[in-house]
Coordinates of C-alpha atoms in Angstrom, one line a residue:
X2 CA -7.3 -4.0 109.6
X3 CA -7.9 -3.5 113.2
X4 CA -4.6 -1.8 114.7
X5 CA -3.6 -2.0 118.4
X6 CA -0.5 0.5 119.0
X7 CA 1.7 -1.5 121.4
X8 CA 4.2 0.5 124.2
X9 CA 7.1 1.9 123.4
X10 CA 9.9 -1.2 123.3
X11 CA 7.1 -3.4 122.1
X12 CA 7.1 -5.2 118.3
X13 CA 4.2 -6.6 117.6
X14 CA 4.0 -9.1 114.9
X15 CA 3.0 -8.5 111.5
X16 CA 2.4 -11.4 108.6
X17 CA 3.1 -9.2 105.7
X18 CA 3.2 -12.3 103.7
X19 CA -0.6 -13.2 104.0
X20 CA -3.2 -13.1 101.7
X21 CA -5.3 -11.2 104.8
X22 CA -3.2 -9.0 105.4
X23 CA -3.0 -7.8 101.4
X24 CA -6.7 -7.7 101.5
X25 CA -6.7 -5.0 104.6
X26 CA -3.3 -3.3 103.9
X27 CA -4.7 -0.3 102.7
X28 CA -6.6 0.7 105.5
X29 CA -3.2 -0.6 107.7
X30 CA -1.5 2.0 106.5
X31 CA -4.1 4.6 106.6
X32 CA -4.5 4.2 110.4
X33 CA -0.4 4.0 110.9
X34 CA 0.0 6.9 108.8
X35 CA -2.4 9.0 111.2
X36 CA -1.0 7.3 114.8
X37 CA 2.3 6.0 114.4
X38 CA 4.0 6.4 110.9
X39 CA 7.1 5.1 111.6
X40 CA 6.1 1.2 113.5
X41 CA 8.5 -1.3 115.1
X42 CA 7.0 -4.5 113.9
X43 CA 8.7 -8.2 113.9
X44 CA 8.5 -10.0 110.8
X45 CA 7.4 -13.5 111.0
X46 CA 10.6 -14.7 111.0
X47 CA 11.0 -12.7 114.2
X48 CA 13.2 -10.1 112.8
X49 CA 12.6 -6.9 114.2
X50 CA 11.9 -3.9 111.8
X51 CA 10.4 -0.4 111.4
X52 CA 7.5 0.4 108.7
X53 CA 7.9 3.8 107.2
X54 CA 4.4 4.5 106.0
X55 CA 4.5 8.3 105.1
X56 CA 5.9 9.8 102.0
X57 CA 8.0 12.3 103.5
X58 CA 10.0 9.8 105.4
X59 CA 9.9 7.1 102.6
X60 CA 11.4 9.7 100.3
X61 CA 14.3 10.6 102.6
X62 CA 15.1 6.9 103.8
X63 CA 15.0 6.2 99.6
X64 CA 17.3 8.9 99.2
X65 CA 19.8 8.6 102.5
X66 CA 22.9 7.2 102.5
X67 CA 23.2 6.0 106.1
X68 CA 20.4 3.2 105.1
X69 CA 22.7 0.6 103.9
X70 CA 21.5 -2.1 101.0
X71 CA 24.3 -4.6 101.9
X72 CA 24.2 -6.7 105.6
X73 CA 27.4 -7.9 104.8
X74 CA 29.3 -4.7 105.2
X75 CA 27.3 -4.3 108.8
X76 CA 27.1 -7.7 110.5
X77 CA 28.9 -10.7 110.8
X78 CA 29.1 -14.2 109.8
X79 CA 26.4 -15.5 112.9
X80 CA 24.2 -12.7 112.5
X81 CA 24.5 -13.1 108.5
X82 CA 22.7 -16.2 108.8
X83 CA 19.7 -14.4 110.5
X84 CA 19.1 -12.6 107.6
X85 CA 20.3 -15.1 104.6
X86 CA 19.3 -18.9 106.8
X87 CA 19.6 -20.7 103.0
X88 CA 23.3 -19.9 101.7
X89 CA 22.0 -21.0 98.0
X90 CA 19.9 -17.5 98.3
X91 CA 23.0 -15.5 97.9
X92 CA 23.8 -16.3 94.8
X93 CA 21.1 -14.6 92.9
X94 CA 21.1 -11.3 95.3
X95 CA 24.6 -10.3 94.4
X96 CA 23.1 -8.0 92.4
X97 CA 22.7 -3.7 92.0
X98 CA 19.3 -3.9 94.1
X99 CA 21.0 -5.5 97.2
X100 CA 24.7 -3.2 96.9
X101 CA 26.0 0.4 97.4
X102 CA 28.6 2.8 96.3
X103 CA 31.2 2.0 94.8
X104 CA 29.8 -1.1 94.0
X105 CA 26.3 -0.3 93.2
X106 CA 28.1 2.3 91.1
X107 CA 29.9 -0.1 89.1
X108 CA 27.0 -3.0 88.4
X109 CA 24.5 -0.6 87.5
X110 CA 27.1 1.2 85.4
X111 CA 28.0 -2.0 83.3
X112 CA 24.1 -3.0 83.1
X113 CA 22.2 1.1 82.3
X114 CA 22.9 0.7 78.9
X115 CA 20.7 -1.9 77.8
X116 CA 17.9 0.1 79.4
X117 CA 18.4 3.5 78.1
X118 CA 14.9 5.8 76.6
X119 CA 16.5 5.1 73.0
X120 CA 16.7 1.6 73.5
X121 CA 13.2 1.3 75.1
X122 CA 11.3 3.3 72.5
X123 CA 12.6 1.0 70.0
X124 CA 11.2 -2.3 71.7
X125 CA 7.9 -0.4 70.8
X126 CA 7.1 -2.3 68.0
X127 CA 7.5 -5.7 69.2
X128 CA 5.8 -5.1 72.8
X129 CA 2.9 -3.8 70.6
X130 CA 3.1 -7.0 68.0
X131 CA 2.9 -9.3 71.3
X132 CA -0.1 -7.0 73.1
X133 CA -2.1 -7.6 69.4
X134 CA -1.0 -11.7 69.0
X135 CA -1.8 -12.6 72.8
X136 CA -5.1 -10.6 72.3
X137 CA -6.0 -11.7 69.1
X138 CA -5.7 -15.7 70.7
X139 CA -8.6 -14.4 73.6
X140 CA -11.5 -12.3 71.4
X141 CA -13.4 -16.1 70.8
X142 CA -13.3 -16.6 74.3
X143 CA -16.0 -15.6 77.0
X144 CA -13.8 -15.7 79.5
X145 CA -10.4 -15.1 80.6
X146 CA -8.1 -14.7 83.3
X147 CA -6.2 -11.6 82.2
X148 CA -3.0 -12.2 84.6
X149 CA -2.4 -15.9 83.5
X150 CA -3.4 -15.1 79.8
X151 CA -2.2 -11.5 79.1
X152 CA -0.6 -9.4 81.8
X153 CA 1.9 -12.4 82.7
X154 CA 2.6 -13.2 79.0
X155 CA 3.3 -10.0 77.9
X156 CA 6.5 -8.9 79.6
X157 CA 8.1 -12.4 80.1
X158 CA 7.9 -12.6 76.1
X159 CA 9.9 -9.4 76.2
X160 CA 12.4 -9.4 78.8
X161 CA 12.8 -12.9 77.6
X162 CA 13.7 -12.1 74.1
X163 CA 15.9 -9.0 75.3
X164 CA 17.8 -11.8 77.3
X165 CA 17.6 -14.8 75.0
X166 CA 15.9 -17.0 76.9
X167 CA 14.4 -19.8 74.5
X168 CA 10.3 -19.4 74.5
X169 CA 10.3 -23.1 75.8
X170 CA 11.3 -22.0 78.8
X171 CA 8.7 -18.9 79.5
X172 CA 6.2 -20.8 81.4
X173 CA 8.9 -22.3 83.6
X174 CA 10.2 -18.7 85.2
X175 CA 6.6 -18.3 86.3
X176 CA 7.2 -21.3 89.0
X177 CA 10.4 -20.0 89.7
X178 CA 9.6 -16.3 89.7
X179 CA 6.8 -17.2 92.5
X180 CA 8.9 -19.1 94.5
X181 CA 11.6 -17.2 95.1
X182 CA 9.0 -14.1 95.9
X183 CA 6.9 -15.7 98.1
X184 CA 10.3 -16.8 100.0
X185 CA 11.9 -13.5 100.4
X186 CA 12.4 -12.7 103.7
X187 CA 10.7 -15.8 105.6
X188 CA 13.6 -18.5 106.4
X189 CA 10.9 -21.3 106.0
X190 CA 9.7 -21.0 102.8
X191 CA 13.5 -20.7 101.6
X192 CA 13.9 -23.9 102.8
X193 CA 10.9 -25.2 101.1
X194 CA 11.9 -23.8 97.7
X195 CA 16.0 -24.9 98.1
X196 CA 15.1 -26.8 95.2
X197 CA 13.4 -24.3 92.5
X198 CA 16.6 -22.0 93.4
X199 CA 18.9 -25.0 93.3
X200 CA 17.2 -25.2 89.7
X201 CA 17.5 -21.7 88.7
X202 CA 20.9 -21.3 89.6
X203 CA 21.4 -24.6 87.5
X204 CA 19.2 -23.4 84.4
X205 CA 21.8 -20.0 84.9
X206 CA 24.7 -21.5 85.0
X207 CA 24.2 -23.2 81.6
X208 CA 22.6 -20.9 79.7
X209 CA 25.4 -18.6 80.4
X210 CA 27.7 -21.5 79.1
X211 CA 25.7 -21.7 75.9
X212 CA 26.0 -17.9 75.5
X213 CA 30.0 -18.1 76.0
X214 CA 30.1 -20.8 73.2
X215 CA 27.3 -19.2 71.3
X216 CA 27.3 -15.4 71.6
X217 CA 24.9 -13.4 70.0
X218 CA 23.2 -10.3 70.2
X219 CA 21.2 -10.8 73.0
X220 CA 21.5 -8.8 76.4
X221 CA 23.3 -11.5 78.4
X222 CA 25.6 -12.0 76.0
X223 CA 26.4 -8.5 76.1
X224 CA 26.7 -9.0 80.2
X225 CA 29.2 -11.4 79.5
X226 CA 31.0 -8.7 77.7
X227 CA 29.9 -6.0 79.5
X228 CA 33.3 -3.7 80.4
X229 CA 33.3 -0.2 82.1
X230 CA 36.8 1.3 82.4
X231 CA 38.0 -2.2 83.4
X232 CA 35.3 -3.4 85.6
X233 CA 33.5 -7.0 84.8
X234 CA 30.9 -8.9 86.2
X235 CA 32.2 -11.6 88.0
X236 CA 30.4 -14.9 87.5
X237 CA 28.3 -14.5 90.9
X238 CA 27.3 -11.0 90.2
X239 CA 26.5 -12.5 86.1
X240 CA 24.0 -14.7 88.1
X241 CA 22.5 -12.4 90.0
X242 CA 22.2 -9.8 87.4
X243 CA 20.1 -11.8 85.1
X244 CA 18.0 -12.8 88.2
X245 CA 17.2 -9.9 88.9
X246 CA 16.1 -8.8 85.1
X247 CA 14.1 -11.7 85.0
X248 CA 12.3 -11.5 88.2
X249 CA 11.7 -7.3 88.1
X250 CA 11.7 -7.5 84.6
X251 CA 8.3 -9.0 84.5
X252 CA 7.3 -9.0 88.4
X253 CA 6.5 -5.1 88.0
X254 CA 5.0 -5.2 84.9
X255 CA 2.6 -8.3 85.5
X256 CA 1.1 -6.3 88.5
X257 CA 0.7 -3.5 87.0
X258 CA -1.0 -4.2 83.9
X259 CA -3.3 -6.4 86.6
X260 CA -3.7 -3.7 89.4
X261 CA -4.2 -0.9 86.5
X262 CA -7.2 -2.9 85.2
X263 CA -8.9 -4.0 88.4
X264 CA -8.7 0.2 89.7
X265 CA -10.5 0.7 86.1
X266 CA -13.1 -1.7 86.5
X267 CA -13.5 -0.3 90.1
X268 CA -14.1 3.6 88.5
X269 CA -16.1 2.3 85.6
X270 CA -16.3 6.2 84.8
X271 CA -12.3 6.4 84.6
X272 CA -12.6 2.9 82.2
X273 CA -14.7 4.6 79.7
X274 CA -12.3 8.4 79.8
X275 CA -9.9 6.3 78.9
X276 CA -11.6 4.0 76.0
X277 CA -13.2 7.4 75.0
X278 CA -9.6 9.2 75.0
X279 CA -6.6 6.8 74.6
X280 CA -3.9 10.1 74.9
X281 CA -4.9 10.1 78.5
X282 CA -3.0 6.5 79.2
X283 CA 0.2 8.2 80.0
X284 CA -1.3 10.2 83.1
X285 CA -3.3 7.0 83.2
X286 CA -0.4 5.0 83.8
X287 CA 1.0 7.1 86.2
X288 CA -2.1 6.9 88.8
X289 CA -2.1 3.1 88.5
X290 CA 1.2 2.8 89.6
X291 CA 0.3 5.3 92.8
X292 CA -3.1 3.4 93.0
X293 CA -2.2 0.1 93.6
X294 CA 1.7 0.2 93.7
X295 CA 2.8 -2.9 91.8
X296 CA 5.7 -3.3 94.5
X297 CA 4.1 -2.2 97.6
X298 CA 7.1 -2.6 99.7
X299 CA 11.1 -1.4 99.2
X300 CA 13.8 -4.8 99.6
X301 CA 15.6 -4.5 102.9
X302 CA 17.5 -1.3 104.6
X303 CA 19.6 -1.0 107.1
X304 CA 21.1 1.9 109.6
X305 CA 24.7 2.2 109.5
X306 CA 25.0 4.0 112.2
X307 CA 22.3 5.6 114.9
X308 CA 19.0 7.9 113.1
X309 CA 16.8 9.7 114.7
X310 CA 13.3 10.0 112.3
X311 CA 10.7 12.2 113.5
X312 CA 11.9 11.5 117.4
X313 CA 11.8 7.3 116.5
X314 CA 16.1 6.2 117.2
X315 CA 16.8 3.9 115.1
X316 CA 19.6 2.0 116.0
X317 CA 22.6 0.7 114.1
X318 CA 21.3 -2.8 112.7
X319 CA 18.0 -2.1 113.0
X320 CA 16.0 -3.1 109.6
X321 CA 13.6 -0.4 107.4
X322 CA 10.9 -1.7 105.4
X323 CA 9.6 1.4 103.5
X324 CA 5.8 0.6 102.2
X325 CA 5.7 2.6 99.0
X326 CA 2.2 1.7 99.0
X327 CA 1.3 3.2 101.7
X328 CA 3.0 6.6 100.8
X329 CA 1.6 6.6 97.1
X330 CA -1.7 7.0 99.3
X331 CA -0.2 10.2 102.2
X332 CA -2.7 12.7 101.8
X333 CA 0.2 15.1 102.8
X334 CA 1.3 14.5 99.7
X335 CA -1.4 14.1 97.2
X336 CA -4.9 15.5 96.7
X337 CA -7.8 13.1 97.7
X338 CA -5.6 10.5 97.8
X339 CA -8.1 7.5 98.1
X340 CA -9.5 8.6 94.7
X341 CA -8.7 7.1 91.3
X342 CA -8.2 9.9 88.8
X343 CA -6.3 9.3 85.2
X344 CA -6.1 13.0 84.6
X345 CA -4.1 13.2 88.0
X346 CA -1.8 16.0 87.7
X347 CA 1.8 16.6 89.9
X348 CA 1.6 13.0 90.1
X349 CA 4.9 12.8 92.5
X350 CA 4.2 8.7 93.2
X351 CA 7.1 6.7 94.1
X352 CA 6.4 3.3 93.1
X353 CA 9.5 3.0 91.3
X354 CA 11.6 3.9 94.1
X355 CA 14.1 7.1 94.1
X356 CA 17.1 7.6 95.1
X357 CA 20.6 5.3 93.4
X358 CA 18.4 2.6 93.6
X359 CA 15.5 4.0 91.6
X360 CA 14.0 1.5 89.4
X361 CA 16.3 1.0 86.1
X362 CA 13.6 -1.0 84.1
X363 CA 10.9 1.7 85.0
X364 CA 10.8 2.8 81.1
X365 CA 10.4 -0.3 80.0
X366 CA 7.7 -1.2 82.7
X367 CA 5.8 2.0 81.6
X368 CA 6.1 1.0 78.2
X369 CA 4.5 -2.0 78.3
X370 CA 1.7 -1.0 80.2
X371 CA 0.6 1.6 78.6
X372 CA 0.9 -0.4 75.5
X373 CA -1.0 -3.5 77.0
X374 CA -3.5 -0.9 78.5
X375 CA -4.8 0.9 75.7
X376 CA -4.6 -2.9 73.2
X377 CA -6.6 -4.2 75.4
X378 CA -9.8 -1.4 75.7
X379 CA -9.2 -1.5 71.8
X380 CA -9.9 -5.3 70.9
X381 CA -11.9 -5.8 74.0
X382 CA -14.4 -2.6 73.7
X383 CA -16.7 -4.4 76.4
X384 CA -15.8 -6.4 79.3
X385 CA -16.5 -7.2 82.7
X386 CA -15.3 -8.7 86.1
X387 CA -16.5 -12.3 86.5
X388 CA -15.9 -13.0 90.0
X389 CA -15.9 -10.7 92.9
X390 CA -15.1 -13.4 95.4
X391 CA -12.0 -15.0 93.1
X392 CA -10.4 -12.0 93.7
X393 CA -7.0 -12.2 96.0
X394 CA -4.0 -10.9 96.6
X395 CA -0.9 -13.2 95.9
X396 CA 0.7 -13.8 99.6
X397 CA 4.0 -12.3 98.9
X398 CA 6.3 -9.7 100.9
X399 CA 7.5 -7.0 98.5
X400 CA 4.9 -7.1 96.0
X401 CA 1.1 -6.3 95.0
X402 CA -0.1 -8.4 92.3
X403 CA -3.7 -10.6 91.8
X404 CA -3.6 -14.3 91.8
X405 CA -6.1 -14.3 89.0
X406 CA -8.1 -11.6 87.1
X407 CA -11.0 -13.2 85.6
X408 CA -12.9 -11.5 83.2
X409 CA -15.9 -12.4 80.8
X410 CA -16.1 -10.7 77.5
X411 CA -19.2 -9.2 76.3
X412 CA -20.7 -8.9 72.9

C-alpha cells in the first residue's frame, strides 16, 4: 500500500474495514513500522486514533494501565454516543474484553474456570471426534471450501456444545457472528445490522430463560450460577458474557485454522515438514498465529490521562488501535520475520494479546487448531489451492480471516 506520511496535526483517513486494504496491510505496516510507528489516522467514522505498529510499543500499551478498556468511565453521555451511535450495541459489550479493574477483575474471575488447561485438555477427545466426522463428510468430494466446510464448523460445534446451544441453531451464529464484526466500530453498518443484534439479544434472552427453568450442566447454566465471594453476573453482563464466548470462541479459531493452511500452502516446503513430522504442529501452531494473526487488530484503548510514546503525546481521550499484526511481523523482535518457519524457536508472538486482557480462550483456540491441523494433512494427504483469484480477505476491523478457502482434493 502506497503510504503518504501527512504533517504533524494531520489524520489521514484509513478504511481498515476494506477488503483492499486487508489485501495490502502487510506491507502498510511494514512501511509505518520503518517511518512512523506510532500513526494518527481517522477511522471512517471520523474518529481520530493512533496505530501502534511495533512490538515494543504494542507490548507496553497491552500491558499499561493508563490505556483504559471502558469510555464510560472517561467521557460523557454526548461524546458516548460517538463511540456507541446504536444503544442496542451495548448490551452485548458489557463484557471482560470492554472493562477494567475491579470489574474486569471480577467478570473474568466468575468466567476463568470454565477455561482452565484441565478443563481444555479434556475437550480433547470430542474436538478430535468432530475434526474426523466433518472430514470424513469431504474425502468423496473434489472440492471444498475449507472455511465454510471445516474451519468454521469445527469450533462453533464446540463452543456450542460447551454453551448448550442446540445444533439447530449453529449455522445461524454465522450471520450473526459476521454482522456484528463487520459493524464494530463503523456507526453505519450498526445501523444496518440493528436488526441481527435486536435478534441476538432476543435469541439470548430466551435461551437464558430456558436454562433458568432447565438447568443443566452446560457452561451458561453455570454462568447463571456463577458466584465469586458474593459477586454475580447481572443479567446485562450474562448477555454480554455469552456474546462474547460465542463470537471469540469461534472467530479466533475459524481464522486460524484458515490463515494456518493458506501460509502452508504458500511454503509448500513447510506443508510437507509438517505431513512428514506431525510433533512439529505445536511450534507449527505457534508461527501461524504470528504469521497471519487471526485477530490482526486489539478492541478499543483509551488514555486516561496525557502519554508520551516514543516523543508521540497522546492526549487524554485520544483512541489506540494496537495492530498485533503488524508487531507479530517487527523485525526488532523476531528473526526474518517475513519468513514462514514451523520450527520457529523464541516465538514471543502476541496474537493473543497480553496483559489482564490476554486472551482467556487462547488454550482452547490452540487446541483446536492444532487438532484440525494435523486431521486434516492425515485424511487429506494431497491437496491443493483451487483458486488464486477467489482468494479475499473478509472486510472486517479487528480481525483476519478468508472469505472462502477453496481447495480441490487430489488422488
Amino acid at each position: 500500500m502506497s503510504i503518504k506520511l501527512e504533517h504533524d496535526g494531520i489524520y489521514p483517513k484509513i478504511d481498515l474495514f476494506s477488503t483492499e486494504f486487508k489485501h495490502q496491510a502487510y506491507n502498510f505496516y511494514d512501511d509505518l513500522r520503518i517511518s512512523k510507528p506510532i500513526y494518527p489516522f481517522t477511522l471512517p467514522n471520523n474518529q481520530k486514533a493512533w496505530l501502534i505498529t511495533r512490538y515494543k510499543n504494542a507490548l507496553m500499551i497491552l500491558k499499561d494501565k493508563r490505556f483504559i478498556k471502558n469510555p464510560y468511565t472517561l467521557f460523557d453521555s454526548n461524546q458516548i454516543k460517538d463511540i456507541i451511535p446504536v444503544q442496542e450495541m451495548e448490551v452485548l459489550i458489557s463484557h471482560m474484553l470492554n472493562s477494567d479493574p475491579p470489574d474486569h477483575n471480577r467478570l473474568r474471575n466468575l468466567v476463568h474456570k470454565a477455561f482452565t488447561p484441565k478443563t481444555i485438555e479434556n475437550l480433547r477427545g470430542q474436538v478430535q471426534n468432530i475434526a474426523n466426522d466433518l472430514l470424513d463428510s469431504l474425502k468423496y468430494k473434489n472440492n471444498i471450501d475449507l472455511i465454510n466446510e471445516y474451519a468454521f464448523p469445527l469450533p462453533i460445534m464446540v463452543i456450542s456444545k460447551m454453551l448448550g446451544i442446540p445444533e439447530k441453531d449453529y449455522s445461524q451464529f454465522r450471520n450473526w457472528s459476521n454482522t456484528l464484526i463487520e459493524a464494530s466500530n463503523l456507526p453505519s453498518k450498526m445501523h444496518e445490522a440493528l436488526p441481527e443484534i435486536n435478534s441476538f439479544r432476543d435469541y439470548l434472552s430466551k435461551l437464558i430463560k430456558n436454562k433458568r427453568q432447565n438447568p443443566d450442566a452446560d457452561l451458561i447454566t453455570k454462568l447463571i450460577h456463577a458466584e465469586d465471594e458474593g459477586q454475580f453476573l447481572t443479567e446485562r453482563e450474562l448477555h454480554s458474557t455469552i456474546f462474547l464466548l460465542i463470537i471469540a470462541g469461534h472467530e479466533t479459531t475459524v481464522n486460524l485454522i484458515g490463515n494456518g493452511v493458506l501460509a502452508l500452502l504458500e511454503n509448500p516446503e513447510q506443508l510437507e515438514r509438517l505431513r512428514e513430522n506431525p510433533n512439529l504442529i505445536k511450534s507449527a501452531v505457534e508461527e501461524m498465529l504470528r504469521f497471519y494473526s487471526p485477530v490482526e487488530l486489539t478492541t478499543n484503548r483509551w488514555a486516561r490521562e496525557d502519554i508520551m510514546i516514543d516523543g508521540n503525546k497522546i492526549k487524554k481521550g485520544e483512541m489506540i488501535v494496537v495492530s498485533l499484526a503488524s508487531a507479530n511481523r517487527d523485525q526488532n523482535q523476531f528473526k526474518e520475520p517475513q519468513k514462514f518457519d514451523i520450527s520457529r524457536e523464541d516465538n514471543k508472538h502476541i496474537a493473543f494479546g497480553m496483559g489482564i486482557h490476554y486472551c482467556l480462550g487462547a488454550p482452547l483456540a490452540r487446541l483446536e487448531g492444532g487438532i484440525a491441523i494435523n486431521t486434516l494433512l492425515r485424511k487429506l494427504p494431497r491437496f491443493q489451492l483451487n483458486n488464486q483469484k477467489e482468494l479475499s480477505w473478509r472486510p472486517t476491523y479487528l480481525m483476519r480471516g478468508l472469505n472462502k478457502l477453496p481447495i480441490t482434493i487430489l488422488d
